[in-house]
Amino acid sequence: MKFSRNLSRESIIRFLEGGGPDSELFKAAREVLLESAGSSVFLRGIIELSNDCRKNCFYCGLRRDNKTFSRYTIPFNEVINAFDSGYAKGLRSFLLQSGELLGALHIDHVEKILHWVSRNLEGVRMVLSMGELPMESLERLREAGAHRYLLRIETSSRELYERFHPDDGLHEYDDRLRSLQMIRASGWQTGTGVLIGLPGQTAENLADDLLFMKELDIDMCGMGPYLEHEQTPLWNRRSELRHWEERELLTLRMISLLRILLPTANIAATTALQTLDPEGLEKGLMAGANVVMPNLTPMKYRKDYNLYQGKVHVEDTLDEVLKILENRCSAIGRDVELGNPGDPLHFSNRIKEQVGDWTE
Ligand code: 5AD
Ligand code: SF4
């Protein structure tokens, strides 16, 4: 059977519903990846800088109203020590992630870390994922040396967005969309993503998520399965969830379809996917992902960064983690690219196009 890469909304829905042979879909996505971005796997060392958050999303364990764990912010010295050791092992891209915090102290803290990285670690790309920040904060952080921003739209359906967030003026679909568009328009390498397998979410919703990402022409994507958490309102609806194997298959199909729609984007095999299945890493990469995010958060904080239940907390040292990653990737014919910040080809191409446009 010849696989057509022209994906209409109807054919995307059909694949998501399991109507097309998955093996053909995954193979086509792998071919697209090899032809366009190559077989390399890029690493981002992630630091979960703070688990504090002003928001209250119904699906997330870090939501403001969950008082069952302690909130932390990792001090400057511990963050830079972690980056330093990651850098020494060849990591050239780091992601700072936290809940959404708008306070001056938080922004100052991030800015100070970024300044340190700019001065001390040559050739590093810094990625931020800290929610909807005002334009002034984003500008400051970009000037301090950050290049990439990840803001998941979570779901591109306004109706679903409203169903899974409180109606309190703080969780507006339009605000999130505007924030993402503003990030994209102001020159960041831009990433987004969605939750897959939310109760009541249909194949049509997910197809629209993919077309949304294509339309926005994003550079990076991190999307993973929704995983339940006992201390959240959505826990009550767990009987409506698809079985974990189905959520995993949906995630893999989403990765492949997005790879075909956006051949040169960076797409992550997410921690949530790896939490669902010990072989999630290999399966994600085989479906067309090309980014993995080893966790650099100091061990003592990790148990308190629980977006969902069952998050894997590997006790291995960074050396061991990288060795294991290299072995697992090479077993499926993929090379981990150390010493390379792994800019999404998609971003360089679109910048080239823009420069071309200006000079014409
Ligand atoms: N399951 C999976 N992912 C989740 N996130 C938040 N809660 C969950 C959950 N229960 C994701 C959101 C958010 C990111 C930081 O974590 O997509 O953007
Ligand atoms: Fe906060 Fe993000 Fe969790 Fe929502 S998903 S509660 S914004 S950390």
PDB file of N, CA and C in Angstrom, residues 142-206:
ATOM      1  N   ARG A 142      14.027  37.476  27.253  1.00  0.00           N
ATOM      2  CA  ARG A 142      14.693  37.259  25.957  1.00  0.00           C
ATOM      3  C   ARG A 142      16.004  38.041  25.912  1.00  0.00           C
ATOM      4  N   GLU A 143      15.958  39.245  26.427  1.00  0.00           N
ATOM      5  CA  GLU A 143      17.203  40.022  26.465  1.00  0.00           C
ATOM      6  C   GLU A 143      18.248  39.371  27.359  1.00  0.00           C
ATOM      7  N   ALA A 144      17.776  38.655  28.366  1.00  0.00           N
ATOM      8  CA  ALA A 144      18.713  37.975  29.272  1.00  0.00           C
ATOM      9  C   ALA A 144      19.279  36.698  28.651  1.00  0.00           C
ATOM     10  N   GLY A 145      18.770  36.323  27.469  1.00  0.00           N
ATOM     11  CA  GLY A 145      19.412  35.207  26.771  1.00  0.00           C
ATOM     12  C   GLY A 145      18.544  33.998  26.478  1.00  0.00           C
ATOM     13  N   ALA A 146      17.224  34.075  26.726  1.00  0.00           N
ATOM     14  CA  ALA A 146      16.379  32.926  26.371  1.00  0.00           C
ATOM     15  C   ALA A 146      15.991  33.019  24.894  1.00  0.00           C
ATOM     16  N   HIS A 147      15.857  31.877  24.242  1.00  0.00           N
ATOM     17  CA  HIS A 147      15.567  31.872  22.806  1.00  0.00           C
ATOM     18  C   HIS A 147      14.249  31.206  22.450  1.00  0.00           C
ATOM     19  N   ARG A 148      13.862  30.259  23.313  1.00  0.00           N
ATOM     20  CA  ARG A 148      12.707  29.429  22.948  1.00  0.00           C
ATOM     21  C   ARG A 148      11.665  29.499  24.043  1.00  0.00           C
ATOM     22  N   TYR A 149      10.395  29.478  23.631  1.00  0.00           N
ATOM     23  CA  TYR A 149       9.315  29.483  24.625  1.00  0.00           C
ATOM     24  C   TYR A 149       8.297  28.394  24.300  1.00  0.00           C
ATOM     25  N   LEU A 150       7.939  27.663  25.330  1.00  0.00           N
ATOM     26  CA  LEU A 150       6.912  26.618  25.173  1.00  0.00           C
ATOM     27  C   LEU A 150       5.665  27.021  25.945  1.00  0.00           C
ATOM     28  N   LEU A 151       4.560  27.130  25.253  1.00  0.00           N
ATOM     29  CA  LEU A 151       3.287  27.395  25.927  1.00  0.00           C
ATOM     30  C   LEU A 151       2.250  26.466  25.308  1.00  0.00           C
ATOM     31  N   ARG A 152       1.896  25.452  26.049  1.00  0.00           N
ATOM     32  CA  ARG A 152       0.921  24.513  25.491  1.00  0.00           C
ATOM     33  C   ARG A 152      -0.450  25.178  25.434  1.00  0.00           C
ATOM     34  N   ILE A 153      -1.117  25.015  24.313  1.00  0.00           N
ATOM     35  CA  ILE A 153      -2.489  25.512  24.232  1.00  0.00           C
ATOM     36  C   ILE A 153      -3.411  24.566  25.025  1.00  0.00           C
ATOM     37  N   GLU A 154      -2.910  23.395  25.318  1.00  0.00           N
ATOM     38  CA  GLU A 154      -3.591  22.316  26.081  1.00  0.00           C
ATOM     39  C   GLU A 154      -4.699  21.660  25.275  1.00  0.00           C
ATOM     40  N   THR A 155      -5.582  22.453  24.672  1.00  0.00           N
ATOM     41  CA  THR A 155      -6.540  21.950  23.687  1.00  0.00           C
ATOM     42  C   THR A 155      -6.936  23.159  22.835  1.00  0.00           C
ATOM     43  N   SER A 156      -7.028  22.949  21.531  1.00  0.00           N
ATOM     44  CA  SER A 156      -7.375  24.087  20.672  1.00  0.00           C
ATOM     45  C   SER A 156      -8.885  24.301  20.624  1.00  0.00           C
ATOM     46  N   SER A 157      -9.637  23.393  21.246  1.00  0.00           N
ATOM     47  CA  SER A 157     -11.097  23.554  21.263  1.00  0.00           C
ATOM     48  C   SER A 157     -11.494  24.478  22.417  1.00  0.00           C
ATOM     49  N   ARG A 158     -12.143  25.582  22.075  1.00  0.00           N
ATOM     50  CA  ARG A 158     -12.572  26.517  23.117  1.00  0.00           C
ATOM     51  C   ARG A 158     -13.501  25.821  24.125  1.00  0.00           C
ATOM     52  N   GLU A 159     -14.382  24.981  23.568  1.00  0.00           N
ATOM     53  CA  GLU A 159     -15.352  24.316  24.437  1.00  0.00           C
ATOM     54  C   GLU A 159     -14.652  23.408  25.463  1.00  0.00           C
ATOM     55  N   LEU A 160     -13.695  22.595  24.965  1.00  0.00           N
ATOM     56  CA  LEU A 160     -12.979  21.720  25.900  1.00  0.00           C
ATOM     57  C   LEU A 160     -12.138  22.537  26.874  1.00  0.00           C
ATOM     58  N   TYR A 161     -11.517  23.602  26.367  1.00  0.00           N
ATOM     59  CA  TYR A 161     -10.685  24.441  27.230  1.00  0.00           C
ATOM     60  C   TYR A 161     -11.515  24.946  28.406  1.00  0.00           C
ATOM     61  N   GLU A 162     -12.713  25.387  28.084  1.00  0.00           N
ATOM     62  CA  GLU A 162     -13.574  25.935  29.142  1.00  0.00           C
ATOM     63  C   GLU A 162     -14.045  24.836  30.109  1.00  0.00           C
ATOM     64  N   ARG A 163     -14.177  23.622  29.578  1.00  0.00           N
ATOM     65  CA  ARG A 163     -14.627  22.530  30.428  1.00  0.00           C
ATOM     66  C   ARG A 163     -13.547  22.121  31.454  1.00  0.00           C
ATOM     67  N   PHE A 164     -12.284  22.296  31.092  1.00  0.00           N
ATOM     68  CA  PHE A 164     -11.205  21.798  31.952  1.00  0.00           C
ATOM     69  C   PHE A 164     -10.470  22.889  32.722  1.00  0.00           C
ATOM     70  N   HIS A 165     -11.040  24.103  32.678  1.00  0.00           N
ATOM     71  CA  HIS A 165     -10.462  25.216  33.449  1.00  0.00           C
ATOM     72  C   HIS A 165     -11.573  25.957  34.176  1.00  0.00           C
ATOM     73  N   PRO A 166     -11.252  26.527  35.359  1.00  0.00           N
ATOM     74  CA  PRO A 166     -12.281  27.278  36.077  1.00  0.00           C
ATOM     75  C   PRO A 166     -12.680  28.538  35.314  1.00  0.00           C
ATOM     76  N   ASP A 167     -13.919  28.940  35.521  1.00  0.00           N
ATOM     77  CA  ASP A 167     -14.425  30.140  34.866  1.00  0.00           C
ATOM     78  C   ASP A 167     -14.260  31.305  35.849  1.00  0.00           C
ATOM     79  N   ASP A 168     -13.023  31.762  36.019  1.00  0.00           N
ATOM     80  CA  ASP A 168     -12.752  32.767  37.057  1.00  0.00           C
ATOM     81  C   ASP A 168     -12.001  33.970  36.507  1.00  0.00           C
ATOM     82  N   GLY A 169     -11.935  34.064  35.180  1.00  0.00           N
ATOM     83  CA  GLY A 169     -11.259  35.204  34.568  1.00  0.00           C
ATOM     84  C   GLY A 169      -9.756  35.010  34.433  1.00  0.00           C
ATOM     85  N   LEU A 170      -9.238  33.961  35.076  1.00  0.00           N
ATOM     86  CA  LEU A 170      -7.787  33.723  35.064  1.00  0.00           C
ATOM     87  C   LEU A 170      -7.396  32.676  34.016  1.00  0.00           C
ATOM     88  N   HIS A 171      -8.389  31.972  33.514  1.00  0.00           N
ATOM     89  CA  HIS A 171      -8.123  30.844  32.606  1.00  0.00           C
ATOM     90  C   HIS A 171      -8.904  31.028  31.305  1.00  0.00           C
ATOM     91  N   GLU A 172      -8.602  32.101  30.588  1.00  0.00           N
ATOM     92  CA  GLU A 172      -9.387  32.408  29.389  1.00  0.00           C
ATOM     93  C   GLU A 172      -8.719  31.830  28.144  1.00  0.00           C
ATOM     94  N   TYR A 173      -9.494  31.125  27.349  1.00  0.00           N
ATOM     95  CA  TYR A 173      -8.967  30.566  26.099  1.00  0.00           C
ATOM     96  C   TYR A 173      -8.356  31.664  25.225  1.00  0.00           C
ATOM     97  N   ASP A 174      -9.069  32.784  25.119  1.00  0.00           N
ATOM     98  CA  ASP A 174      -8.578  33.866  24.248  1.00  0.00           C
ATOM     99  C   ASP A 174      -7.240  34.425  24.731  1.00  0.00           C
ATOM    100  N   ASP A 175      -7.079  34.523  26.054  1.00  0.00           N
ATOM    101  CA  ASP A 175      -5.803  35.028  26.592  1.00  0.00           C
ATOM    102  C   ASP A 175      -4.659  34.087  26.231  1.00  0.00           C
ATOM    103  N   ARG A 176      -4.945  32.797  26.359  1.00  0.00           N
ATOM    104  CA  ARG A 176      -3.882  31.819  26.089  1.00  0.00           C
ATOM    105  C   ARG A 176      -3.486  31.880  24.609  1.00  0.00           C
ATOM    106  N   LEU A 177      -4.495  31.914  23.763  1.00  0.00           N
ATOM    107  CA  LEU A 177      -4.243  31.965  22.325  1.00  0.00           C
ATOM    108  C   LEU A 177      -3.455  33.230  21.964  1.00  0.00           C
ATOM    109  N   ARG A 178      -3.884  34.364  22.515  1.00  0.00           N
ATOM    110  CA  ARG A 178      -3.187  35.625  22.220  1.00  0.00           C
ATOM    111  C   ARG A 178      -1.745  35.570  22.698  1.00  0.00           C
ATOM    112  N   SER A 179      -1.548  34.990  23.873  1.00  0.00           N
ATOM    113  CA  SER A 179      -0.208  34.889  24.434  1.00  0.00           C
ATOM    114  C   SER A 179       0.688  34.064  23.490  1.00  0.00           C
ATOM    115  N   LEU A 180       0.156  32.956  23.028  1.00  0.00           N
ATOM    116  CA  LEU A 180       0.927  32.094  22.127  1.00  0.00           C
ATOM    117  C   LEU A 180       1.236  32.811  20.812  1.00  0.00           C
ATOM    118  N   GLN A 181       0.243  33.509  20.297  1.00  0.00           N
ATOM    119  CA  GLN A 181       0.455  34.229  19.026  1.00  0.00           C
ATOM    120  C   GLN A 181       1.473  35.357  19.206  1.00  0.00           C
ATOM    121  N   MET A 182       1.426  36.000  20.377  1.00  0.00           N
ATOM    122  CA  MET A 182       2.356  37.083  20.647  1.00  0.00           C
ATOM    123  C   MET A 182       3.795  36.545  20.723  1.00  0.00           C
ATOM    124  N   ILE A 183       3.962  35.401  21.379  1.00  0.00           N
ATOM    125  CA  ILE A 183       5.287  34.780  21.482  1.00  0.00           C
ATOM    126  C   ILE A 183       5.804  34.456  20.075  1.00  0.00           C
ATOM    127  N   ARG A 184       4.933  33.865  19.275  1.00  0.00           N
ATOM    128  CA  ARG A 184       5.309  33.473  17.910  1.00  0.00           C
ATOM    129  C   ARG A 184       5.697  34.705  17.090  1.00  0.00           C
ATOM    130  N   ALA A 185       4.923  35.797  17.272  1.00  0.00           N
ATOM    131  CA  ALA A 185       5.149  36.993  16.455  1.00  0.00           C
ATOM    132  C   ALA A 185       6.373  37.785  16.917  1.00  0.00           C
ATOM    133  N   SER A 186       6.806  37.576  18.193  1.00  0.00           N
ATOM    134  CA  SER A 186       7.914  38.426  18.637  1.00  0.00           C
ATOM    135  C   SER A 186       9.272  37.735  18.540  1.00  0.00           C
ATOM    136  N   GLY A 187       9.343  36.702  17.724  1.00  0.00           N
ATOM    137  CA  GLY A 187      10.651  36.185  17.331  1.00  0.00           C
ATOM    138  C   GLY A 187      11.202  35.026  18.143  1.00  0.00           C
ATOM    139  N   TRP A 188      10.421  34.509  19.085  1.00  0.00           N
ATOM    140  CA  TRP A 188      10.879  33.332  19.827  1.00  0.00           C
ATOM    141  C   TRP A 188      10.791  32.100  18.935  1.00  0.00           C
ATOM    142  N   GLN A 189      11.665  31.128  19.177  1.00  0.00           N
ATOM    143  CA  GLN A 189      11.391  29.793  18.656  1.00  0.00           C
ATOM    144  C   GLN A 189      10.215  29.314  19.502  1.00  0.00           C
ATOM    145  N   THR A 190       9.132  28.960  18.834  1.00  0.00           N
ATOM    146  CA  THR A 190       7.872  28.796  19.566  1.00  0.00           C
ATOM    147  C   THR A 190       7.404  27.350  19.602  1.00  0.00           C
ATOM    148  N   GLY A 191       7.049  26.924  20.806  1.00  0.00           N
ATOM    149  CA  GLY A 191       6.527  25.566  20.947  1.00  0.00           C
ATOM    150  C   GLY A 191       5.162  25.583  21.599  1.00  0.00           C
ATOM    151  N   THR A 192       4.359  24.582  21.247  1.00  0.00           N
ATOM    152  CA  THR A 192       3.091  24.408  21.950  1.00  0.00           C
ATOM    153  C   THR A 192       2.809  22.911  22.054  1.00  0.00           C
ATOM    154  N   GLY A 193       1.614  22.580  22.495  1.00  0.00           N
ATOM    155  CA  GLY A 193       1.283  21.167  22.623  1.00  0.00           C
ATOM    156  C   GLY A 193      -0.084  21.018  23.237  1.00  0.00           C
ATOM    157  N   VAL A 194      -0.533  19.777  23.292  1.00  0.00           N
ATOM    158  CA  VAL A 194      -1.887  19.516  23.801  1.00  0.00           C
ATOM    159  C   VAL A 194      -1.880  18.286  24.698  1.00  0.00           C
ATOM    160  N   LEU A 195      -2.937  18.175  25.479  1.00  0.00           N
ATOM    161  CA  LEU A 195      -3.166  16.970  26.280  1.00  0.00           C
ATOM    162  C   LEU A 195      -3.968  15.991  25.428  1.00  0.00           C
ATOM    163  N   ILE A 196      -3.610  14.730  25.511  1.00  0.00           N
ATOM    164  CA  ILE A 196      -4.237  13.731  24.645  1.00  0.00           C
ATOM    165  C   ILE A 196      -4.971  12.702  25.500  1.00  0.00           C
ATOM    166  N   GLY A 197      -6.263  12.542  25.223  1.00  0.00           N
ATOM    167  CA  GLY A 197      -7.042  11.545  25.961  1.00  0.00           C
ATOM    168  C   GLY A 197      -7.797  12.115  27.141  1.00  0.00           C
ATOM    169  N   LEU A 198      -8.118  13.405  27.089  1.00  0.00           N
ATOM    170  CA  LEU A 198      -8.960  14.000  28.136  1.00  0.00           C
ATOM    171  C   LEU A 198     -10.365  13.383  28.045  1.00  0.00           C
ATOM    172  N   PRO A 199     -11.075  13.298  29.163  1.00  0.00           N
ATOM    173  CA  PRO A 199     -12.425  12.735  29.079  1.00  0.00           C
ATOM    174  C   PRO A 199     -13.295  13.529  28.097  1.00  0.00           C
ATOM    175  N   GLY A 200     -13.918  12.819  27.178  1.00  0.00           N
ATOM    176  CA  GLY A 200     -14.824  13.470  26.227  1.00  0.00           C
ATOM    177  C   GLY A 200     -14.130  14.050  25.005  1.00  0.00           C
ATOM    178  N   GLN A 201     -12.804  14.008  24.958  1.00  0.00           N
ATOM    179  CA  GLN A 201     -12.081  14.556  23.795  1.00  0.00           C
ATOM    180  C   GLN A 201     -12.195  13.568  22.614  1.00  0.00           C
ATOM    181  N   THR A 202     -12.574  14.088  21.454  1.00  0.00           N
ATOM    182  CA  THR A 202     -12.815  13.204  20.312  1.00  0.00           C
ATOM    183  C   THR A 202     -11.654  13.243  19.317  1.00  0.00           C
ATOM    184  N   ALA A 203     -11.690  12.308  18.366  1.00  0.00           N
ATOM    185  CA  ALA A 203     -10.688  12.306  17.290  1.00  0.00           C
ATOM    186  C   ALA A 203     -10.784  13.606  16.493  1.00  0.00           C
ATOM    187  N   GLU A 204     -11.988  14.145  16.362  1.00  0.00           N
ATOM    188  CA  GLU A 204     -12.159  15.430  15.650  1.00  0.00           C
ATOM    189  C   GLU A 204     -11.419  16.537  16.393  1.00  0.00           C
ATOM    190  N   ASN A 205     -11.564  16.570  17.735  1.00  0.00           N
ATOM    191  CA  ASN A 205     -10.858  17.583  18.533  1.00  0.00           C
ATOM    192  C   ASN A 205      -9.349  17.479  18.301  1.00  0.00           C
ATOM    193  N   LEU A 206      -8.847  16.240  18.327  1.00  0.00           N
ATOM    194  CA  LEU A 206      -7.398  16.058  18.200  1.00  0.00           C
ATOM    195  C   LEU A 206      -6.913  16.407  16.789  1.00  0.00           C
TER     196      LEU A 206
END
